[in-house]
mmCIF file of N, CA, C and O in Angstrom:
data_model
loop_
_atom_site.group_PDB
_atom_site.id
_atom_site.type_symbol
_atom_site.label_atom_id
_atom_site.label_comp_id
_atom_site.label_asym_id
_atom_site.label_seq_id
_atom_site.Cartn_x
_atom_site.Cartn_y
_atom_site.Cartn_z
ATOM 1 N N MET A 5 5.906 -10.632 1.061
ATOM 2 C CA MET A 5 5.765 -9.635 -0.063
ATOM 3 C C MET A 5 6.502 -8.287 0.211
ATOM 4 O O MET A 5 5.951 -7.670 1.469
ATOM 5 N N LYS A 6 7.296 -7.860 -0.524
ATOM 6 C CA LYS A 6 7.414 -6.565 -0.373
ATOM 7 C C LYS A 6 6.773 -5.560 -1.006
ATOM 8 O O LYS A 6 6.174 -5.975 -1.921
ATOM 9 N N ASN A 7 6.796 -4.312 -0.666
ATOM 10 C CA ASN A 7 5.958 -3.224 -1.143
ATOM 11 C C ASN A 7 6.707 -1.877 -1.099
ATOM 12 O O ASN A 7 7.503 -1.582 -0.319
ATOM 13 N N LYS A 8 6.363 -1.142 -2.088
ATOM 14 C CA LYS A 8 6.727 0.413 -1.979
ATOM 15 C C LYS A 8 5.618 1.417 -1.410
ATOM 16 O O LYS A 8 5.731 2.699 -1.476
ATOM 17 N N LEU A 9 4.645 0.697 -0.688
ATOM 18 C CA LEU A 9 3.681 1.653 -0.154
ATOM 19 C C LEU A 9 4.156 2.808 0.740
ATOM 20 O O LEU A 9 3.719 4.081 0.499
ATOM 21 N N LYS A 10 4.976 2.575 1.600
ATOM 22 C CA LYS A 10 5.492 3.604 2.518
ATOM 23 C C LYS A 10 6.229 4.564 1.600
ATOM 24 O O LYS A 10 6.057 5.931 2.014
ATOM 25 N N VAL A 11 7.066 4.149 0.648
ATOM 26 C CA VAL A 11 7.711 5.264 -0.138
ATOM 27 C C VAL A 11 6.823 6.226 -1.033
ATOM 28 O O VAL A 11 6.662 7.342 -1.028
ATOM 29 N N LEU A 12 5.777 5.386 -1.676
ATOM 30 C CA LEU A 12 4.824 6.114 -2.368
ATOM 31 C C LEU A 12 3.871 7.111 -1.536
ATOM 32 O O LEU A 12 3.823 8.280 -1.936
ATOM 33 N N ARG A 13 3.699 6.490 -0.351
ATOM 34 C CA ARG A 13 2.962 7.496 0.735
ATOM 35 C C ARG A 13 3.821 8.647 1.201
ATOM 36 O O ARG A 13 3.253 9.760 1.118
ATOM 37 N N ALA A 14 4.835 8.431 1.349
ATOM 38 C CA ALA A 14 5.750 9.584 1.780
ATOM 39 C C ALA A 14 5.911 10.584 0.764
ATOM 40 O O ALA A 14 6.103 11.699 0.957
ATOM 41 N N GLU A 15 6.189 10.181 -0.459
ATOM 42 C CA GLU A 15 6.264 11.006 -1.634
ATOM 43 C C GLU A 15 5.175 11.955 -1.871
ATOM 44 O O GLU A 15 5.214 12.957 -2.389
ATOM 45 N N ARG A 16 4.028 11.469 -1.300
ATOM 46 C CA ARG A 16 2.767 12.315 -1.401
ATOM 47 C C ARG A 16 2.349 13.192 -0.258
ATOM 48 O O ARG A 16 1.571 13.620 0.065
ATOM 49 N N ASP A 17 3.498 13.026 0.847
ATOM 50 C CA ASP A 17 3.224 13.518 2.150
ATOM 51 C C ASP A 17 2.035 13.094 2.796
ATOM 52 O O ASP A 17 1.133 14.074 3.298
ATOM 53 N N MET A 18 1.655 11.976 2.654
ATOM 54 C CA MET A 18 0.566 11.383 3.309
ATOM 55 C C MET A 18 0.953 10.548 4.572
ATOM 56 O O MET A 18 1.849 9.955 4.525
ATOM 57 N N THR A 19 -0.142 10.570 5.565
ATOM 58 C CA THR A 19 -0.093 9.842 6.728
ATOM 59 C C THR A 19 -0.591 8.713 6.516
ATOM 60 O O THR A 19 -1.568 8.482 5.647
ATOM 61 N N GLN A 20 -0.314 7.685 7.423
ATOM 62 C CA GLN A 20 -1.014 6.177 7.263
ATOM 63 C C GLN A 20 -2.404 6.308 7.520
ATOM 64 O O GLN A 20 -3.168 5.562 6.728
ATOM 65 N N ALA A 21 -2.869 7.256 8.426
ATOM 66 C CA ALA A 21 -4.229 7.482 8.716
ATOM 67 C C ALA A 21 -5.117 8.029 7.339
ATOM 68 O O ALA A 21 -6.124 7.528 6.972
ATOM 69 N N GLN A 22 -4.285 9.075 6.724
ATOM 70 C CA GLN A 22 -4.817 9.491 5.351
ATOM 71 C C GLN A 22 -5.061 8.434 4.184
ATOM 72 O O GLN A 22 -6.141 8.311 3.581
ATOM 73 N N LEU A 23 -3.965 7.600 4.049
ATOM 74 C CA LEU A 23 -4.068 6.571 3.124
ATOM 75 C C LEU A 23 -4.951 5.770 3.658
ATOM 76 O O LEU A 23 -5.861 5.050 2.537
ATOM 77 N N ALA A 24 -5.412 5.434 4.692
ATOM 78 C CA ALA A 24 -6.121 4.303 5.161
ATOM 79 C C ALA A 24 -7.479 4.748 4.685
ATOM 80 O O ALA A 24 -8.501 4.020 4.194
ATOM 81 N N ASP A 25 -8.049 6.101 5.266
ATOM 82 C CA ASP A 25 -9.159 6.730 4.840
ATOM 83 C C ASP A 25 -9.485 6.530 3.313
ATOM 84 O O ASP A 25 -10.549 6.153 2.888
ATOM 85 N N LEU A 26 -8.557 6.877 2.563
ATOM 86 C CA LEU A 26 -8.643 6.815 1.029
ATOM 87 C C LEU A 26 -9.071 5.460 0.544
ATOM 88 O O LEU A 26 -9.582 5.213 -0.548
ATOM 89 N N LEU A 27 -8.348 4.305 1.136
ATOM 90 C CA LEU A 27 -8.327 3.110 0.641
ATOM 91 C C LEU A 27 -9.508 2.262 1.459
ATOM 92 O O LEU A 27 -9.803 1.101 1.287
ATOM 93 N N ALA A 28 -10.264 2.836 2.387
ATOM 94 C CA ALA A 28 -11.288 2.423 3.220
ATOM 95 C C ALA A 28 -10.669 1.044 3.937
ATOM 96 O O ALA A 28 -11.527 0.237 4.090
ATOM 97 N N VAL A 29 -9.542 1.353 4.653
ATOM 98 C CA VAL A 29 -9.138 0.295 5.604
ATOM 99 C C VAL A 29 -8.689 0.890 6.868
ATOM 100 O O VAL A 29 -8.628 2.346 6.864
ATOM 101 N N SER A 30 -8.254 0.325 7.927
ATOM 102 C CA SER A 30 -7.780 0.811 9.084
ATOM 103 C C SER A 30 -6.236 1.356 9.083
ATOM 104 O O SER A 30 -5.462 0.918 7.997
ATOM 105 N N ARG A 31 -5.804 2.249 9.961
ATOM 106 C CA ARG A 31 -4.628 2.608 9.796
ATOM 107 C C ARG A 31 -3.520 1.564 10.206
ATOM 108 O O ARG A 31 -2.600 1.356 9.564
ATOM 109 N N GLN A 32 -4.052 0.610 11.100
ATOM 110 C CA GLN A 32 -3.401 -0.478 11.356
ATOM 111 C C GLN A 32 -3.239 -1.292 10.099
ATOM 112 O O GLN A 32 -1.955 -2.118 10.137
ATOM 113 N N THR A 33 -4.116 -1.493 9.390
ATOM 114 C CA THR A 33 -3.735 -2.303 8.216
ATOM 115 C C THR A 33 -2.666 -1.719 7.262
ATOM 116 O O THR A 33 -1.926 -2.515 6.699
ATOM 117 N N ILE A 34 -2.731 -0.321 7.261
ATOM 118 C CA ILE A 34 -1.586 0.216 6.335
ATOM 119 C C ILE A 34 -0.167 -0.276 6.854
ATOM 120 O O ILE A 34 0.725 -0.373 6.196
ATOM 121 N N ASN A 35 -0.194 0.056 8.348
ATOM 122 C CA ASN A 35 0.898 -0.036 8.938
ATOM 123 C C ASN A 35 1.466 -1.711 8.944
ATOM 124 O O ASN A 35 2.657 -1.910 8.606
ATOM 125 N N ALA A 36 0.502 -2.638 8.845
ATOM 126 C CA ALA A 36 0.837 -4.025 8.551
ATOM 127 C C ALA A 36 1.315 -4.349 7.300
ATOM 128 O O ALA A 36 2.666 -4.978 7.006
ATOM 129 N N ILE A 37 0.727 -3.564 6.462
ATOM 130 C CA ILE A 37 1.376 -3.732 4.823
ATOM 131 C C ILE A 37 2.628 -3.177 4.724
ATOM 132 O O ILE A 37 3.446 -3.941 3.896
ATOM 133 N N GLU A 38 2.916 -2.185 5.259
ATOM 134 C CA GLU A 38 4.177 -1.316 5.054
ATOM 135 C C GLU A 38 5.295 -2.240 5.680
ATOM 136 O O GLU A 38 6.436 -2.289 5.214
ATOM 137 N N LYS A 39 4.943 -2.810 6.685
ATOM 138 C CA LYS A 39 5.927 -3.636 7.507
ATOM 139 C C LYS A 39 5.972 -5.036 6.950
ATOM 140 O O LYS A 39 7.030 -5.855 7.455
ATOM 141 N N GLY A 40 5.139 -5.492 5.976
ATOM 142 C CA GLY A 40 5.377 -6.846 5.424
ATOM 143 C C GLY A 40 4.682 -7.919 6.241
ATOM 144 O O GLY A 40 5.078 -9.049 6.014
ATOM 145 N N LYS A 41 3.911 -7.455 7.101
ATOM 146 C CA LYS A 41 3.189 -8.305 8.048
ATOM 147 C C LYS A 41 1.782 -8.688 7.504
ATOM 148 O O LYS A 41 1.302 -9.671 8.137
ATOM 149 N N PHE A 42 1.377 -8.099 6.530
ATOM 150 C CA PHE A 42 -0.051 -8.343 6.008
ATOM 151 C C PHE A 42 0.031 -8.220 4.491
ATOM 152 O O PHE A 42 0.583 -7.292 4.113
ATOM 153 N N ASP A 43 -0.505 -9.331 3.697
ATOM 154 C CA ASP A 43 -0.607 -9.018 2.349
ATOM 155 C C ASP A 43 -2.040 -8.523 1.848
ATOM 156 O O ASP A 43 -3.049 -9.042 2.451
ATOM 157 N N PRO A 44 -1.969 -7.531 1.301
ATOM 158 C CA PRO A 44 -3.466 -6.920 0.958
ATOM 159 C C PRO A 44 -4.243 -7.922 -0.343
ATOM 160 O O PRO A 44 -3.572 -8.759 -0.817
ATOM 161 N N SER A 45 -5.514 -7.590 0.155
ATOM 162 C CA SER A 45 -6.161 -8.388 -0.937
ATOM 163 C C SER A 45 -6.276 -7.892 -2.256
ATOM 164 O O SER A 45 -5.501 -6.690 -2.528
ATOM 165 N N LEU A 46 -6.682 -8.626 -3.197
ATOM 166 C CA LEU A 46 -6.446 -8.177 -4.630
ATOM 167 C C LEU A 46 -7.174 -6.777 -5.032
ATOM 168 O O LEU A 46 -6.586 -6.075 -5.545
ATOM 169 N N PRO A 47 -8.205 -6.734 -4.391
ATOM 170 C CA PRO A 47 -9.179 -5.521 -4.628
ATOM 171 C C PRO A 47 -8.295 -4.202 -3.987
ATOM 172 O O PRO A 47 -8.275 -3.090 -4.412
ATOM 173 N N LEU A 48 -7.848 -4.381 -2.583
ATOM 174 C CA LEU A 48 -7.099 -3.400 -2.087
ATOM 175 C C LEU A 48 -5.852 -3.143 -2.911
ATOM 176 O O LEU A 48 -5.522 -1.991 -2.914
ATOM 177 N N ALA A 49 -5.226 -4.106 -3.543
ATOM 178 C CA ALA A 49 -4.113 -3.759 -4.351
ATOM 179 C C ALA A 49 -4.275 -2.973 -5.500
ATOM 180 O O ALA A 49 -3.724 -1.789 -5.732
ATOM 181 N N PHE A 50 -5.552 -3.360 -6.103
ATOM 182 C CA PHE A 50 -5.898 -2.627 -7.147
ATOM 183 C C PHE A 50 -6.346 -1.106 -6.842
ATOM 184 O O PHE A 50 -5.951 -0.117 -7.671
ATOM 185 N N LYS A 51 -6.860 -1.169 -5.749
ATOM 186 C CA LYS A 51 -7.355 0.469 -5.197
ATOM 187 C C LYS A 51 -5.919 1.241 -4.992
ATOM 188 O O LYS A 51 -5.953 2.428 -5.390
ATOM 189 N N ALA A 52 -5.021 0.755 -4.416
ATOM 190 C CA ALA A 52 -3.533 1.319 -4.086
ATOM 191 C C ALA A 52 -3.186 1.853 -5.517
ATOM 192 O O ALA A 52 -2.595 2.701 -5.689
ATOM 193 N N SER A 53 -3.091 0.881 -6.372
ATOM 194 C CA SER A 53 -2.498 1.005 -7.702
ATOM 195 C C SER A 53 -3.241 2.235 -8.627
ATOM 196 O O SER A 53 -2.595 3.005 -9.101
ATOM 197 N N LYS A 54 -4.668 2.180 -8.252
ATOM 198 C CA LYS A 54 -5.484 3.442 -8.883
ATOM 199 C C LYS A 54 -5.015 4.720 -8.077
ATOM 200 O O LYS A 54 -4.984 5.579 -8.786
ATOM 201 N N LEU A 55 -5.074 4.680 -6.933
ATOM 202 C CA LEU A 55 -4.715 5.794 -6.256
ATOM 203 C C LEU A 55 -3.589 6.341 -6.438
ATOM 204 O O LEU A 55 -3.276 7.771 -6.690
ATOM 205 N N PHE A 56 -2.343 5.568 -6.531
ATOM 206 C CA PHE A 56 -1.215 6.062 -6.894
ATOM 207 C C PHE A 56 -0.577 6.211 -8.271
ATOM 208 O O PHE A 56 0.381 6.345 -8.835
ATOM 209 N N ASP A 57 -1.783 5.690 -9.243
ATOM 210 C CA ASP A 57 -1.568 5.783 -10.652
ATOM 211 C C ASP A 57 -0.340 5.136 -11.113
ATOM 212 O O ASP A 57 0.413 5.586 -11.911
ATOM 213 N N THR A 58 -0.288 3.847 -10.571
ATOM 214 C CA THR A 58 0.700 3.096 -10.935
ATOM 215 C C THR A 58 0.309 1.580 -11.009
ATOM 216 O O THR A 58 -0.711 1.200 -10.675
ATOM 217 N N SER A 59 1.087 0.672 -11.749
ATOM 218 C CA SER A 59 0.576 -0.673 -11.588
ATOM 219 C C SER A 59 0.759 -1.308 -10.224
ATOM 220 O O SER A 59 1.626 -0.950 -9.546
ATOM 221 N N ILE A 60 0.192 -2.440 -10.122
ATOM 222 C CA ILE A 60 0.260 -3.212 -8.909
ATOM 223 C C ILE A 60 1.620 -3.740 -8.590
ATOM 224 O O ILE A 60 2.449 -3.649 -7.644
ATOM 225 N N GLU A 61 2.478 -4.022 -9.902
ATOM 226 C CA GLU A 61 3.599 -4.767 -9.749
ATOM 227 C C GLU A 61 4.677 -3.482 -9.400
ATOM 228 O O GLU A 61 5.746 -3.797 -8.777
ATOM 229 N N GLU A 62 4.409 -2.341 -9.624
ATOM 230 C CA GLU A 62 5.121 -1.216 -9.219
ATOM 231 C C GLU A 62 5.088 -0.891 -7.716
ATOM 232 O O GLU A 62 5.945 -0.492 -7.068
ATOM 233 N N ILE A 63 4.193 -1.471 -7.012
ATOM 234 C CA ILE A 63 3.927 -1.406 -5.623
ATOM 235 C C ILE A 63 4.285 -2.512 -4.760
ATOM 236 O O ILE A 63 4.822 -2.440 -3.899
ATOM 237 N N PHE A 64 3.834 -3.503 -5.153
ATOM 238 C CA PHE A 64 3.874 -4.940 -4.543
ATOM 239 C C PHE A 64 4.785 -5.711 -5.354
ATOM 240 O O PHE A 64 4.513 -6.093 -6.611
ATOM 241 N N LEU A 65 5.824 -6.551 -4.578
ATOM 242 C CA LEU A 65 6.863 -7.399 -5.256
ATOM 243 C C LEU A 65 6.584 -8.658 -4.365
ATOM 244 O O LEU A 65 7.010 -8.866 -3.230
ATOM 245 N N TYR A 66 6.177 -9.839 -5.255
ATOM 246 C CA TYR A 66 5.913 -11.009 -4.525
ATOM 247 C C TYR A 66 7.292 -11.825 -4.462
ATOM 248 O O TYR A 66 8.070 -11.757 -5.554
ATOM 249 N N GLU A 67 7.560 -12.380 -3.394
ATOM 250 C CA GLU A 67 8.837 -13.137 -3.282
ATOM 251 C C GLU A 67 8.236 -14.727 -2.896
ATOM 252 O O GLU A 67 7.301 -15.019 -1.977
ATOM 253 N N ASP A 68 9.231 -15.474 -3.639
ATOM 254 C CA ASP A 68 8.797 -17.040 -2.891
ATOM 255 C C ASP A 68 9.538 -17.341 -1.826
ATOM 256 O O ASP A 68 10.332 -16.691 -1.204
#
């Protein structure tokens, strides 16, 4: 799954640790998601979309 988490985070001048705190996950989880090594849970995807005030589809792109 591709995602724009790193771009959205950078646009807001946020560190991975700050984003992790806001989403109540570890910095390592944010790093793994940004690198495409981990797919977020649906609740985490909703939290991210709410935080960035955008749709889940604008952040995460599913690929077959």
